[in-house]
């Protein structure tokens, strides 16, 4: 179960998302609605991944292989509906075409990066939780936005900066709470182990004394 402190940290992260979305320079109700819908689908998707790991013996690579195979077939009708068949035929298929080595290596590189990101995402969900993965994703997006402001000179407003800082603060707070909660069972186990072994030194001393007494009595009998 999620603790109250974790829920409060998630509330701070969501507040940062809302504050950043209400920026007057980029405010769009369609964008806000689609962004919220996308976040909802992603959250459900990660929860289903966590539940599905039990059916593949916790092997995230096998689960991702199944998912990618099914997605490849489901992607075909989307290509037709989005009218991207024309773009598919416009790709340079002739190796002598100068654009061949300019486009295909980038496509292969982007596909490889997508697979690596998928492996990292599935592993993160397996080792932590879907909630932790989503919080990590929001923090990553905020760091990207902050990097665009610092290094690329992207326009910044009070809303965008406040949203970024709120999200980063909530993510940091959430990670600290999770770390503290993960260390509590270890402390309890160590304390419980000390209580269980608390009386053993005295018992060992007593057994040692009895053994010494037995040895001395045996020596006395042998002397006699």
mmCIF file of C-alpha atoms in Angstrom:
data_model
loop_
_atom_site.group_PDB
_atom_site.id
_atom_site.type_symbol
_atom_site.label_atom_id
_atom_site.label_comp_id
_atom_site.label_asym_id
_atom_site.label_seq_id
_atom_site.Cartn_x
_atom_site.Cartn_y
_atom_site.Cartn_z
ATOM 1 C CA UNK A 1 0.000 0.000 0.000
ATOM 2 C CA UNK A 2 1.061 3.583 -0.638
ATOM 3 C CA UNK A 3 1.714 5.635 2.473
ATOM 4 C CA UNK A 4 0.172 9.024 3.177
ATOM 5 C CA UNK A 5 3.533 10.775 2.747
ATOM 6 C CA UNK A 6 3.968 9.241 -0.720
ATOM 7 C CA UNK A 7 0.487 10.400 -1.696
ATOM 8 C CA UNK A 8 1.337 13.917 -0.517
ATOM 9 C CA UNK A 9 4.521 13.880 -2.615
ATOM 10 C CA UNK A 10 2.503 12.707 -5.635
ATOM 11 C CA UNK A 11 0.096 15.579 -5.006
ATOM 12 C CA UNK A 12 3.014 18.020 -5.177
ATOM 13 C CA UNK A 13 4.126 16.462 -8.484
ATOM 14 C CA UNK A 14 0.606 16.741 -9.907
ATOM 15 C CA UNK A 15 0.432 20.353 -8.728
ATOM 16 C CA UNK A 16 3.619 21.085 -10.654
ATOM 17 C CA UNK A 17 2.085 19.525 -13.760
ATOM 18 C CA UNK A 18 -1.043 21.672 -13.421
ATOM 19 C CA UNK A 19 0.926 24.871 -12.788
ATOM 20 C CA UNK A 20 3.145 24.242 -15.823
ATOM 21 C CA UNK A 21 0.152 23.408 -18.028
ATOM 22 C CA UNK A 22 -1.545 26.697 -17.154
ATOM 23 C CA UNK A 23 1.214 28.719 -18.801
ATOM 24 C CA UNK A 24 -0.415 31.456 -20.876
ATOM 25 C CA UNK A 25 2.198 31.104 -23.650
ATOM 26 C CA UNK A 26 1.470 27.428 -24.297
ATOM 27 C CA UNK A 27 -1.995 26.961 -22.792
ATOM 28 C CA UNK A 28 -4.248 24.823 -24.933
ATOM 29 C CA UNK A 29 -7.257 22.978 -23.579
ATOM 30 C CA UNK A 30 -6.842 20.349 -26.284
ATOM 31 C CA UNK A 31 -3.225 19.857 -25.281
ATOM 32 C CA UNK A 32 -4.122 19.649 -21.581
ATOM 33 C CA UNK A 33 -6.876 17.119 -22.278
ATOM 34 C CA UNK A 34 -4.690 14.973 -24.529
ATOM 35 C CA UNK A 35 -1.765 15.180 -22.097
ATOM 36 C CA UNK A 36 -3.941 14.110 -19.178
ATOM 37 C CA UNK A 37 -5.415 11.275 -21.243
ATOM 38 C CA UNK A 38 -1.931 10.154 -22.259
ATOM 39 C CA UNK A 39 -0.759 10.144 -18.636
ATOM 40 C CA UNK A 40 -3.812 8.109 -17.637
ATOM 41 C CA UNK A 41 -3.193 5.498 -20.343
ATOM 42 C CA UNK A 42 0.481 5.294 -19.398
ATOM 43 C CA UNK A 43 -0.376 4.764 -15.735
ATOM 44 C CA UNK A 44 -2.792 1.939 -16.582
ATOM 45 C CA UNK A 45 -0.233 0.447 -18.971
ATOM 46 C CA UNK A 46 2.481 0.341 -16.293
ATOM 47 C CA UNK A 47 0.100 -1.217 -13.757
ATOM 48 C CA UNK A 48 -0.758 -3.943 -16.275
ATOM 49 C CA UNK A 49 2.962 -4.565 -16.885
ATOM 50 C CA UNK A 50 3.526 -5.035 -13.156
ATOM 51 C CA UNK A 51 0.635 -7.510 -12.950
ATOM 52 C CA UNK A 52 1.655 -9.361 -16.117
ATOM 53 C CA UNK A 53 5.183 -10.037 -14.849
ATOM 54 C CA UNK A 54 3.756 -12.790 -12.646
ATOM 55 C CA UNK A 55 2.667 -14.728 -15.773
ATOM 56 C CA UNK A 56 6.197 -14.809 -17.260
ATOM 57 C CA UNK A 57 8.059 -15.727 -14.052
ATOM 58 C CA UNK A 58 9.228 -12.132 -13.588
ATOM 59 C CA UNK A 59 11.156 -12.091 -16.889
ATOM 60 C CA UNK A 60 10.741 -8.534 -18.153
ATOM 61 C CA UNK A 61 12.575 -9.252 -21.424
ATOM 62 C CA UNK A 62 10.134 -12.008 -22.383
ATOM 63 C CA UNK A 63 7.182 -9.791 -21.504
ATOM 64 C CA UNK A 64 8.589 -6.964 -23.619
ATOM 65 C CA UNK A 65 9.122 -9.368 -26.546
ATOM 66 C CA UNK A 66 5.470 -10.428 -26.387
ATOM 67 C CA UNK A 67 4.363 -6.807 -26.151
ATOM 68 C CA UNK A 68 6.487 -5.658 -29.092
ATOM 69 C CA UNK A 69 5.298 -8.562 -31.258
ATOM 70 C CA UNK A 70 1.636 -7.755 -30.602
ATOM 71 C CA UNK A 71 2.242 -4.009 -31.046
ATOM 72 C CA UNK A 72 3.870 -4.590 -34.435
ATOM 73 C CA UNK A 73 0.643 -6.074 -35.799
ATOM 74 C CA UNK A 74 -1.553 -3.467 -34.099
ATOM 75 C CA UNK A 75 0.603 -0.717 -35.597
ATOM 76 C CA UNK A 76 -0.301 -1.659 -39.182
ATOM 77 C CA UNK A 77 -3.918 -0.386 -39.163
ATOM 78 C CA UNK A 78 -2.752 2.812 -37.429
ATOM 79 C CA UNK A 79 -0.395 3.441 -40.367
ATOM 80 C CA UNK A 80 -3.334 3.136 -42.733
ATOM 81 C CA UNK A 81 -5.642 5.322 -40.633
ATOM 82 C CA UNK A 82 -2.966 8.013 -40.276
ATOM 83 C CA UNK A 83 -2.361 7.958 -44.041
ATOM 84 C CA UNK A 84 1.355 7.239 -43.635
ATOM 85 C CA UNK A 85 1.572 4.667 -46.439
ATOM 86 C CA UNK A 86 2.709 7.367 -48.861
ATOM 87 C CA UNK A 87 5.581 8.333 -46.557
ATOM 88 C CA UNK A 88 6.549 4.658 -46.366
ATOM 89 C CA UNK A 89 6.962 4.462 -50.137
ATOM 90 C CA UNK A 90 8.926 7.714 -50.175
ATOM 91 C CA UNK A 91 11.739 6.166 -48.136
ATOM 92 C CA UNK A 92 15.012 5.710 -50.072
ATOM 93 C CA UNK A 93 15.215 1.997 -50.909
ATOM 94 C CA UNK A 94 18.064 2.251 -53.406
ATOM 95 C CA UNK A 95 21.462 1.977 -51.747
ATOM 96 C CA UNK A 96 22.936 4.288 -54.384
ATOM 97 C CA UNK A 97 20.563 7.048 -53.315
ATOM 98 C CA UNK A 98 22.492 9.708 -51.321
ATOM 99 C CA UNK A 99 19.627 9.916 -48.840
ATOM 100 C CA UNK A 100 19.855 6.169 -48.078
ATOM 101 C CA UNK A 101 22.712 6.473 -45.582
ATOM 102 C CA UNK A 102 21.277 9.681 -44.188
ATOM 103 C CA UNK A 103 17.874 8.241 -43.263
ATOM 104 C CA UNK A 104 18.191 4.507 -42.613
ATOM 105 C CA UNK A 105 21.002 4.676 -39.993
ATOM 106 C CA UNK A 106 18.964 7.225 -38.031
ATOM 107 C CA UNK A 107 15.859 5.019 -38.262
ATOM 108 C CA UNK A 108 17.800 1.989 -37.031
ATOM 109 C CA UNK A 109 19.413 4.044 -34.266
ATOM 110 C CA UNK A 110 16.037 5.387 -33.093
ATOM 111 C CA UNK A 111 14.599 1.852 -33.111
ATOM 112 C CA UNK A 112 17.531 0.544 -31.045
ATOM 113 C CA UNK A 113 17.136 3.401 -28.559
ATOM 114 C CA UNK A 114 13.420 2.624 -28.314
ATOM 115 C CA UNK A 115 14.201 -1.005 -27.443
ATOM 116 C CA UNK A 116 16.745 0.049 -24.805
ATOM 117 C CA UNK A 117 14.288 2.506 -23.275
ATOM 118 C CA UNK A 118 11.688 -0.271 -23.205
ATOM 119 C CA UNK A 119 14.101 -2.603 -21.390
ATOM 120 C CA UNK A 120 14.916 0.103 -18.843
ATOM 121 C CA UNK A 121 11.211 0.909 -18.328
ATOM 122 C CA UNK A 122 10.201 -2.719 -17.777
ATOM 123 C CA UNK A 123 13.133 -3.274 -15.422
ATOM 124 C CA UNK A 124 12.241 -0.140 -13.452
ATOM 125 C CA UNK A 125 8.627 -1.270 -13.070
ATOM 126 C CA UNK A 126 9.757 -4.762 -12.034
ATOM 127 C CA UNK A 127 12.210 -3.566 -9.366
ATOM 128 C CA UNK A 128 10.085 -0.703 -8.006
ATOM 129 C CA UNK A 129 6.455 0.063 -8.822
ATOM 130 C CA UNK A 130 4.389 1.709 -11.583
ATOM 131 C CA UNK A 131 3.969 4.792 -9.397
ATOM 132 C CA UNK A 132 7.717 5.152 -8.944
ATOM 133 C CA UNK A 133 8.234 4.784 -12.694
ATOM 134 C CA UNK A 134 5.727 7.545 -13.466
ATOM 135 C CA UNK A 135 7.288 9.879 -10.894
ATOM 136 C CA UNK A 136 10.690 9.187 -12.444
ATOM 137 C CA UNK A 137 9.285 9.978 -15.899
ATOM 138 C CA UNK A 138 7.884 13.321 -14.731
ATOM 139 C CA UNK A 139 11.218 14.229 -13.130
ATOM 140 C CA UNK A 140 13.048 13.329 -16.362
ATOM 141 C CA UNK A 141 10.685 15.499 -18.416
ATOM 142 C CA UNK A 142 11.232 18.436 -16.054
ATOM 143 C CA UNK A 143 15.000 18.054 -16.257
ATOM 144 C CA UNK A 144 14.723 18.074 -20.054
ATOM 145 C CA UNK A 145 12.654 21.264 -19.942
ATOM 146 C CA UNK A 146 15.124 22.835 -17.518
ATOM 147 C CA UNK A 147 18.006 21.868 -19.805
ATOM 148 C CA UNK A 148 16.212 23.514 -22.743
ATOM 149 C CA UNK A 149 15.845 26.725 -20.742
ATOM 150 C CA UNK A 150 19.483 26.772 -19.607
ATOM 151 C CA UNK A 151 21.328 25.524 -22.698
ATOM 152 C CA UNK A 152 18.981 26.295 -25.606
ATOM 153 C CA UNK A 153 17.447 29.532 -24.393
ATOM 154 C CA UNK A 154 13.831 28.344 -24.403
ATOM 155 C CA UNK A 155 11.387 31.022 -23.206
ATOM 156 C CA UNK A 156 10.602 30.751 -19.521
ATOM 157 C CA UNK A 157 7.641 32.069 -17.545
ATOM 158 C CA UNK A 158 6.699 31.982 -13.896
ATOM 159 C CA UNK A 159 4.263 29.158 -14.562
ATOM 160 C CA UNK A 160 6.716 26.962 -16.438
ATOM 161 C CA UNK A 161 9.528 27.525 -13.948
ATOM 162 C CA UNK A 162 7.215 27.052 -10.964
ATOM 163 C CA UNK A 163 5.815 23.846 -12.457
ATOM 164 C CA UNK A 164 9.307 22.456 -13.051
ATOM 165 C CA UNK A 165 10.482 23.267 -9.527
ATOM 166 C CA UNK A 166 7.342 21.842 -7.928
ATOM 167 C CA UNK A 167 7.617 18.612 -9.901
ATOM 168 C CA UNK A 168 11.307 18.200 -9.115
ATOM 169 C CA UNK A 169 10.714 18.903 -5.426
ATOM 170 C CA UNK A 170 7.850 16.393 -5.281
ATOM 171 C CA UNK A 171 9.932 13.773 -7.091
ATOM 172 C CA UNK A 172 12.868 14.286 -4.723
ATOM 173 C CA UNK A 173 10.552 14.107 -1.706
ATOM 174 C CA UNK A 174 8.938 10.932 -3.032
ATOM 175 C CA UNK A 175 12.330 9.273 -3.570
ATOM 176 C CA UNK A 176 13.435 10.154 -0.013
ATOM 177 C CA UNK A 177 10.227 8.709 1.429
ATOM 178 C CA UNK A 178 10.583 5.503 -0.584
ATOM 179 C CA UNK A 179 14.201 5.100 0.492
ATOM 180 C CA UNK A 180 13.264 5.559 4.145
ATOM 181 C CA UNK A 181 10.394 3.080 3.851
ATOM 182 C CA UNK A 182 12.597 0.480 2.157
ATOM 183 C CA UNK A 183 15.149 0.693 4.993
ATOM 184 C CA UNK A 184 12.600 0.208 7.783
ATOM 185 C CA UNK A 185 12.064 -3.566 7.253
ATOM 186 C CA UNK A 186 15.846 -4.122 7.312
ATOM 187 C CA UNK A 187 16.156 -2.281 10.623
ATOM 188 C CA UNK A 188 13.256 -4.224 12.100
ATOM 189 C CA UNK A 189 14.781 -7.525 10.991
ATOM 190 C CA UNK A 190 18.163 -6.615 12.477
ATOM 191 C CA UNK A 191 16.557 -5.553 15.767
ATOM 192 C CA UNK A 192 14.466 -8.726 15.836
ATOM 193 C CA UNK A 193 17.577 -10.813 15.252
ATOM 194 C CA UNK A 194 19.313 -9.129 18.170
ATOM 195 C CA UNK A 195 16.371 -9.859 20.456
ATOM 196 C CA UNK A 196 16.319 -13.511 19.424
ATOM 197 C CA UNK A 197 20.059 -13.956 20.028
ATOM 198 C CA UNK A 198 20.157 -11.817 23.162
ATOM 199 C CA UNK A 199 20.277 -14.716 25.599
ATOM 200 C CA UNK A 200 22.685 -16.913 23.657
ATOM 201 C CA UNK A 201 25.972 -15.582 25.086
ATOM 202 C CA UNK A 202 24.916 -16.426 28.664
ATOM 203 C CA UNK A 203 23.765 -19.861 27.573
ATOM 204 C CA UNK A 204 27.061 -20.454 25.792
ATOM 205 C CA UNK A 205 28.979 -19.364 28.879
ATOM 206 C CA UNK A 206 26.918 -21.722 30.999
ATOM 207 C CA UNK A 207 27.490 -24.582 28.587
ATOM 208 C CA UNK A 208 31.197 -23.754 28.544
ATOM 209 C CA UNK A 209 31.307 -23.794 32.336
ATOM 210 C CA UNK A 210 29.552 -27.136 32.461
ATOM 211 C CA UNK A 211 31.986 -28.549 29.927
ATOM 212 C CA UNK A 212 34.970 -27.308 31.965
ATOM 213 C CA UNK A 213 33.506 -28.831 35.114
ATOM 214 C CA UNK A 214 33.017 -32.162 33.332
ATOM 215 C CA UNK A 215 36.615 -32.127 32.083
ATOM 216 C CA UNK A 216 38.010 -31.345 35.549
ATOM 217 C CA UNK A 217 35.992 -34.166 37.138
ATOM 218 C CA UNK A 218 37.274 -36.577 34.501
ATOM 219 C CA UNK A 219 40.865 -35.527 35.242
ATOM 220 C CA UNK A 220 40.362 -36.012 38.974
ATOM 221 C CA UNK A 221 39.025 -39.503 38.436
ATOM 222 C CA UNK A 222 41.961 -40.370 36.161
ATOM 223 C CA UNK A 223 44.451 -39.110 38.812
ATOM 224 C CA UNK A 224 42.838 -41.285 41.408
#
